Amino acid sequence: MADSSFDIVSKIDRQEADNALNQARKEVEQRYDFKGTGASIAWSGESILITANTEERAAAVLDVFQSKLIKRGISLKSLDSGEPTASGKEFRIVSTLKEGISQENAKKIGKIIRDEGPKSVKSQIQGDELRVSSKSRDDLQEVQRLLKAADLDVDLQFTNYR
């Protein structure tokens, strides 16, 4: 019998992220407590630029954006936000959306699978994703449960299950 396998990836639905950003932008434009504060949120190339006239307002805009991401099903582990920095008379926060599993995190995940997972399971790193294979599908599902329970600093999805 052939081995069953699945891939562990960390991807973001760009359309959902764009929708979350647009919803946050509309809310910031309409909310009374943001009137006259110069608060805004927009794409700046691949990153997200948040601006406001005070550090607290910039953090509040980031909070609005985070709530929209959660409602759209995007994990906050995928959002990498910097600290508010002063730029002239305004404060800026630059955030990026992380995709792919770094080599360091891939090694951590592989170690968890080797140490705590079933013995028949093999994992191999393929670029920014991991392929996990085994003869038993039950073992593969056990690995998925194990990784969902593990507290990792990366958002994981399981794809290509065969």
XYZ file of N, CA and C in Angstrom:
486
model
N 0.842 -1.191 0.000
C 0.000 0.000 0.000
C 0.886 1.253 0.000
N 0.511 2.244 -0.763
C 1.293 3.468 -0.883
C 1.143 4.337 0.362
N 2.151 5.158 0.588
C 2.105 6.067 1.737
C 1.052 7.153 1.521
N 0.393 7.546 2.613
C -0.485 8.714 2.607
C 0.351 9.902 3.050
N -0.034 11.092 2.628
C 0.757 12.259 3.019
C -0.107 13.512 3.045
N 0.417 14.563 3.679
C -0.177 15.891 3.616
C 0.934 16.916 3.767
N 0.637 18.151 3.381
C 1.607 19.240 3.482
C 1.200 20.182 4.609
N 2.189 20.679 5.326
C 1.966 21.702 6.343
C 2.456 23.016 5.737
N 1.554 23.987 5.605
C 1.899 25.269 4.992
C 1.442 26.407 5.896
N 1.899 27.601 5.588
C 1.447 28.805 6.274
C 1.162 29.840 5.194
N -0.080 29.933 4.798
C -0.470 30.841 3.721
C -1.612 31.743 4.193
N -1.752 32.871 3.510
C -2.814 33.830 3.816
C -3.634 34.035 2.557
N -4.944 34.075 2.717
C -5.817 34.403 1.597
C -5.731 35.917 1.397
N -5.040 36.342 0.345
C -4.801 37.771 0.096
C -6.102 38.557 -0.051
N -7.108 37.948 -0.664
C -8.383 38.642 -0.844
C -9.042 38.922 0.511
N -8.989 37.953 1.417
C -9.562 38.156 2.757
C -8.782 39.229 3.515
N -7.456 39.241 3.379
C -6.645 40.266 4.044
C -6.989 41.649 3.490
N -7.183 41.740 2.181
C -7.555 43.005 1.543
C -8.933 43.452 2.014
N -9.873 42.506 2.114
C -11.209 42.842 2.604
C -11.151 43.350 4.043
N -10.347 42.702 4.893
C -10.208 43.128 6.285
C -9.641 44.541 6.356
N -8.644 44.835 5.514
C -8.043 46.163 5.504
C -9.065 47.216 5.054
N -9.837 46.898 4.030
C -10.854 47.850 3.554
C -11.935 48.082 4.595
N -12.360 47.027 5.297
C -13.350 47.194 6.367
C -12.786 48.063 7.490
N -11.534 47.828 7.855
C -10.910 48.629 8.915
C -10.805 50.087 8.484
N -10.421 50.323 7.224
C -10.302 51.689 6.708
C -11.653 52.403 6.778
N -12.735 51.725 6.354
C -14.069 52.338 6.402
C -14.481 52.657 7.835
N -14.196 51.729 8.770
C -14.565 51.971 10.163
C -13.798 53.149 10.738
N -12.504 53.258 10.421
C -11.678 54.365 10.916
C -12.197 55.690 10.357
N -12.607 55.696 9.073
C -13.129 56.925 8.473
C -14.455 57.350 9.084
N -15.264 56.400 9.553
C -16.609 56.716 10.023
C -16.719 56.920 11.531
N -15.803 56.330 12.306
C -15.935 56.405 13.761
C -15.674 57.814 14.278
N -16.486 58.234 15.230
C -16.415 59.581 15.784
C -15.087 59.836 16.499
N -14.588 58.836 17.252
C -13.362 59.052 18.019
C -12.109 59.151 17.143
N -12.219 58.828 15.842
C -11.090 58.992 14.927
C -11.188 60.261 14.087
N -12.271 61.028 14.228
C -12.454 62.251 13.429
C -11.370 63.277 13.783
N -10.719 63.827 12.768
C -9.729 64.872 12.965
C -8.399 64.415 13.526
N -8.168 63.101 13.578
C -6.909 62.607 14.139
C -5.923 62.216 13.061
N -6.323 62.299 11.809
C -5.439 61.909 10.712
C -5.181 60.419 10.679
N -6.064 59.649 11.299
C -5.887 58.195 11.365
C -6.216 57.575 10.015
N -5.321 56.688 9.556
C -5.567 55.991 8.301
C -4.844 54.658 8.295
N -5.303 53.776 7.410
C -4.671 52.473 7.223
C -4.722 52.178 5.731
N -3.592 51.732 5.173
C -3.537 51.470 3.735
C -2.388 50.524 3.412
N -2.478 49.887 2.249
C -1.375 49.068 1.756
C -0.234 49.988 1.352
N 0.981 49.578 1.628
C 2.171 50.291 1.188
C 3.108 49.234 0.605
N 2.888 48.899 -0.654
C 3.616 47.790 -1.259
C 3.105 46.481 -0.676
N 3.985 45.681 -0.093
C 3.598 44.419 0.526
C 3.256 44.588 2.008
N 3.541 45.768 2.573
C 3.268 45.997 3.988
C 2.036 46.884 4.164
N 1.606 46.996 5.417
C 0.427 47.787 5.757
C 0.910 48.970 6.593
N 0.516 50.166 6.199
C 0.958 51.382 6.876
C -0.215 51.992 7.634
N -0.027 52.164 8.941
C -1.036 52.772 9.806
C -0.471 54.104 10.290
N -1.248 55.185 10.116
C -0.789 56.500 10.566
C -1.873 57.148 11.421
N -1.429 57.962 12.386
C -2.346 58.744 13.235
C -1.524 59.834 13.911
N -2.218 60.814 14.548
C -1.479 61.930 15.146
C -0.962 61.625 16.556
N -1.428 60.540 17.185
C -0.874 60.135 18.482
C -0.582 58.637 18.457
N 0.290 58.235 19.370
C 0.667 56.822 19.460
C -0.537 55.959 19.823
N -1.391 56.475 20.719
C -2.568 55.716 21.155
C -3.562 55.514 20.004
N -3.744 56.552 19.182
C -4.664 56.443 18.034
C -4.148 55.416 17.026
N -2.830 55.419 16.781
C -2.246 54.450 15.852
C -2.458 53.027 16.380
N -2.283 52.833 17.688
C -2.506 51.515 18.286
C -3.983 51.121 18.198
N -4.878 52.107 18.322
C -6.309 51.830 18.215
C -6.680 51.402 16.785
N -6.065 52.029 15.784
C -6.316 51.637 14.391
C -5.814 50.209 14.160
N -4.646 49.888 14.721
C -4.120 48.524 14.614
C -5.074 47.526 15.259
N -5.651 47.896 16.400
C -6.609 47.038 17.095
C -7.852 46.794 16.238
N -8.345 47.835 15.566
C -9.493 47.694 14.669
C -9.144 46.718 13.540
N -7.946 46.870 12.961
C -7.514 45.996 11.868
C -7.404 44.548 12.343
N -6.849 44.345 13.545
C -6.717 42.986 14.081
C -8.081 42.341 14.272
N -9.064 43.106 14.747
C -10.404 42.531 14.936
C -11.027 42.142 13.596
N -10.761 42.931 12.549
C -11.286 42.607 11.218
C -10.604 41.348 10.661
N -9.298 41.188 10.923
C -8.599 39.976 10.480
C -9.183 38.731 11.142
N -9.461 38.832 12.442
C -10.017 37.688 13.166
C -11.384 37.316 12.602
N -12.218 38.327 12.344
C -13.547 38.057 11.781
C -13.459 37.408 10.405
N -12.382 37.696 9.670
C -12.189 37.144 8.324
C -11.463 35.809 8.348
N -11.145 35.298 9.542
C -10.530 33.977 9.654
C -9.027 33.955 9.419
N -8.361 35.088 9.582
C -6.910 35.135 9.432
C -6.297 35.227 10.827
N -5.388 34.323 11.130
C -4.768 34.274 12.451
C -3.864 35.489 12.675
N -3.843 35.990 13.907
C -2.969 37.119 14.225
C -1.493 36.696 14.272
N -1.228 35.372 14.258
C 0.148 34.898 14.181
C 0.762 35.269 12.838
N -0.088 35.528 11.841
C 0.392 35.895 10.502
C 0.722 37.381 10.403
N 0.294 38.175 11.391
C 0.506 39.619 11.348
C 1.736 39.975 12.178
N 2.689 40.655 11.550
C 3.909 41.075 12.221
C 3.914 42.599 12.267
N 3.612 43.166 13.452
C 3.499 44.620 13.584
C 4.680 45.190 14.349
N 5.167 46.332 13.869
C 6.245 47.022 14.554
C 5.692 47.941 15.635
N 6.589 48.627 16.308
C 6.197 49.600 17.323
C 5.836 50.924 16.644
N 4.964 51.732 17.283
C 4.673 53.055 16.716
C 5.924 53.927 16.714
N 6.226 54.522 15.567
C 7.387 55.398 15.470
C 6.929 56.789 15.051
N 7.578 57.804 15.616
C 7.230 59.180 15.275
C 7.850 59.527 13.931
N 7.042 60.149 13.068
C 7.523 60.580 11.759
C 6.948 61.971 11.528
N 7.717 62.967 11.900
C 7.196 64.334 11.822
C 6.161 64.535 12.910
N 4.960 64.967 12.513
C 3.887 65.189 13.485
C 2.964 63.996 13.627
N 3.273 62.893 12.941
C 2.398 61.730 13.020
C 3.166 60.503 13.492
N 2.393 59.508 13.943
C 2.973 58.238 14.361
C 2.606 57.181 13.324
N 3.565 56.293 13.042
C 3.353 55.264 12.031
C 3.610 53.884 12.633
N 2.812 52.921 12.172
C 3.053 51.516 12.490
C 3.122 50.787 11.158
N 4.211 50.062 10.928
C 4.347 49.275 9.706
C 4.132 47.813 10.081
N 3.176 47.169 9.418
C 2.860 45.770 9.673
C 3.035 44.969 8.391
N 3.400 43.722 8.532
C 3.503 42.836 7.377
C 2.752 41.545 7.665
N 2.311 40.894 6.602
C 1.652 39.599 6.723
C 2.677 38.524 6.373
N 2.920 37.609 7.323
C 3.938 36.576 7.135
C 3.332 35.365 6.434
N 4.039 34.884 5.411
C 3.638 33.657 4.734
C 4.828 32.733 4.658
N 4.564 31.442 4.638
C 5.633 30.461 4.550
C 6.167 30.121 5.935
N 6.771 28.955 6.034
C 7.340 28.490 7.293
C 8.851 28.664 7.194
N 9.421 29.400 8.134
C 10.875 29.620 8.117
C 11.592 28.303 8.409
N 12.867 28.222 8.043
C 13.655 27.000 8.285
C 13.681 26.663 9.780
N 13.816 27.696 10.602
C 13.871 27.486 12.055
C 12.571 26.858 12.565
N 11.421 27.425 12.138
C 10.137 26.875 12.561
C 9.895 25.491 11.966
N 10.343 25.261 10.722
C 10.184 23.951 10.099
C 10.952 22.898 10.887
N 12.139 23.257 11.361
C 12.924 22.322 12.167
C 12.239 22.035 13.496
N 11.638 23.071 14.106
C 10.898 22.875 15.362
C 9.736 21.918 15.160
N 8.992 22.123 14.066
C 7.831 21.274 13.779
C 8.289 19.842 13.524
N 9.369 19.680 12.756
C 9.914 18.349 12.498
C 10.337 17.653 13.774
N 10.932 18.405 14.696
C 11.355 17.831 15.979
C 10.149 17.392 16.803
N 9.087 18.191 16.809
C 7.864 17.819 17.536
C 7.294 16.527 16.962
N 7.264 16.426 15.624
C 6.724 15.225 14.982
C 7.583 14.008 15.333
N 8.917 14.156 15.293
C 9.812 13.038 15.618
C 9.693 12.618 17.070
N 9.667 13.607 17.990
C 9.697 13.291 19.418
C 8.355 12.807 19.953
N 7.260 13.456 19.564
C 5.972 13.175 20.181
C 4.999 12.436 19.271
N 5.266 12.439 17.974
C 4.346 11.806 17.036
C 4.543 10.308 16.946
N 3.654 9.622 16.219
C 3.802 8.175 16.004
C 5.111 7.878 15.272
N 5.683 6.705 15.530
C 7.014 6.365 15.002
C 7.010 6.145 13.487
N 5.864 5.777 12.906
C 5.822 5.472 11.468
C 5.765 6.732 10.603
N 5.679 7.906 11.224
C 5.515 9.157 10.483
C 6.878 9.751 10.129
N 7.012 10.182 8.864
C 8.239 10.836 8.407
C 7.884 12.247 7.944
N 8.770 13.198 8.213
C 8.537 14.561 7.730
C 9.780 15.043 7.000
N 9.568 15.852 5.956
C 10.700 16.439 5.249
C 10.368 17.871 4.863
N 11.377 18.724 4.955
C 11.218 20.142 4.652
C 11.354 20.332 3.150
N 10.374 21.023 2.548
C 10.413 21.324 1.114
C 10.200 22.816 0.936
N 11.280 23.564 0.930
C 11.182 25.019 0.783
C 10.552 25.643 2.012
N 9.406 26.305 1.830
C 8.731 26.943 2.964
C 7.522 26.137 3.440
N 7.551 24.813 3.213
C 6.493 23.940 3.718
C 7.093 22.602 4.122
N 6.295 21.788 4.812
C 6.730 20.463 5.242
C 5.804 19.415 4.635
N 6.354 18.290 4.214
C 5.552 17.157 3.759
C 5.658 16.080 4.827
N 4.507 15.593 5.289
C 4.461 14.555 6.304
C 3.846 13.323 5.662
N 4.500 12.161 5.815
C 3.978 10.951 5.185
C 4.026 9.776 6.157
N 3.110 8.825 5.925
C 3.026 7.627 6.745
C 2.154 6.614 6.015
N 2.261 5.355 6.387
C 1.391 4.337 5.799
C -0.019 4.422 6.388
N -0.118 4.904 7.625
C -1.398 4.951 8.326
C -1.989 6.365 8.309
N -3.202 6.500 7.831
C -3.872 7.810 7.847
C -4.200 8.245 9.276
N -4.443 7.283 10.154
C -4.713 7.610 11.556
C -3.502 8.299 12.187
N -2.306 7.832 11.831
C -1.092 8.475 12.353
C -0.972 9.918 11.855
N -1.352 10.137 10.585
C -1.300 11.495 10.036
C -2.280 12.411 10.770
N -3.459 11.892 11.065
C -4.435 12.701 11.803
C -3.951 12.978 13.224
N -3.244 12.019 13.798
C -2.660 12.222 15.131
C -1.631 13.351 15.094
N -0.822 13.410 14.027
C 0.167 14.475 13.871
C -0.538 15.827 13.750
N -1.650 15.885 13.000
C -2.394 17.141 12.865
C -2.916 17.602 14.227
N -3.470 16.676 15.016
C -3.957 17.034 16.358
C -2.811 17.538 17.231
N -1.669 16.859 17.140
C -0.491 17.223 17.927
C -0.025 18.639 17.599
N 0.025 18.978 16.302
C 0.501 20.300 15.890
C -0.508 21.398 16.202
N -1.810 21.075 16.148
C -2.816 22.075 16.521
C -2.722 22.405 18.002
N -2.379 21.405 18.821
C -2.272 21.618 20.269
C -0.966 22.323 20.641
N 0.075 22.184 19.810
C 1.376 22.796 20.103
C 1.267 24.315 19.981
N 1.970 25.019 20.865
C 1.938 26.483 20.853
C 3.093 26.995 20.000
N 2.844 27.113 18.692
C 3.868 27.589 17.766
C 3.575 29.041 17.401
N 4.615 29.784 17.027
C 4.425 31.194 16.676
C 4.191 31.386 15.182
N 3.638 30.357 14.530
C 3.313 30.447 13.107
C 1.934 29.814 12.895
N 1.164 30.387 11.981
C -0.172 29.885 11.661
C -0.034 28.734 10.674
N -0.560 27.555 11.017
C -0.400 26.371 10.164
C -1.719 25.965 9.503
N -1.621 25.526 8.246
C -2.749 24.903 7.553
C -2.251 23.564 7.022
N -3.169 22.616 6.914
C -2.845 21.295 6.403
C -3.514 21.131 5.057
N -2.708 20.916 4.006
C -3.251 20.845 2.641
C -2.774 19.576 1.964
N -3.328 19.328 0.776
C -2.860 18.267 -0.109
C -2.905 16.898 0.565
N -3.977 16.644 1.321
C -4.102 15.393 2.078
C -4.465 14.263 1.120
N -3.586 13.246 1.003
C -3.855 12.108 0.119
C -3.614 10.827 0.865
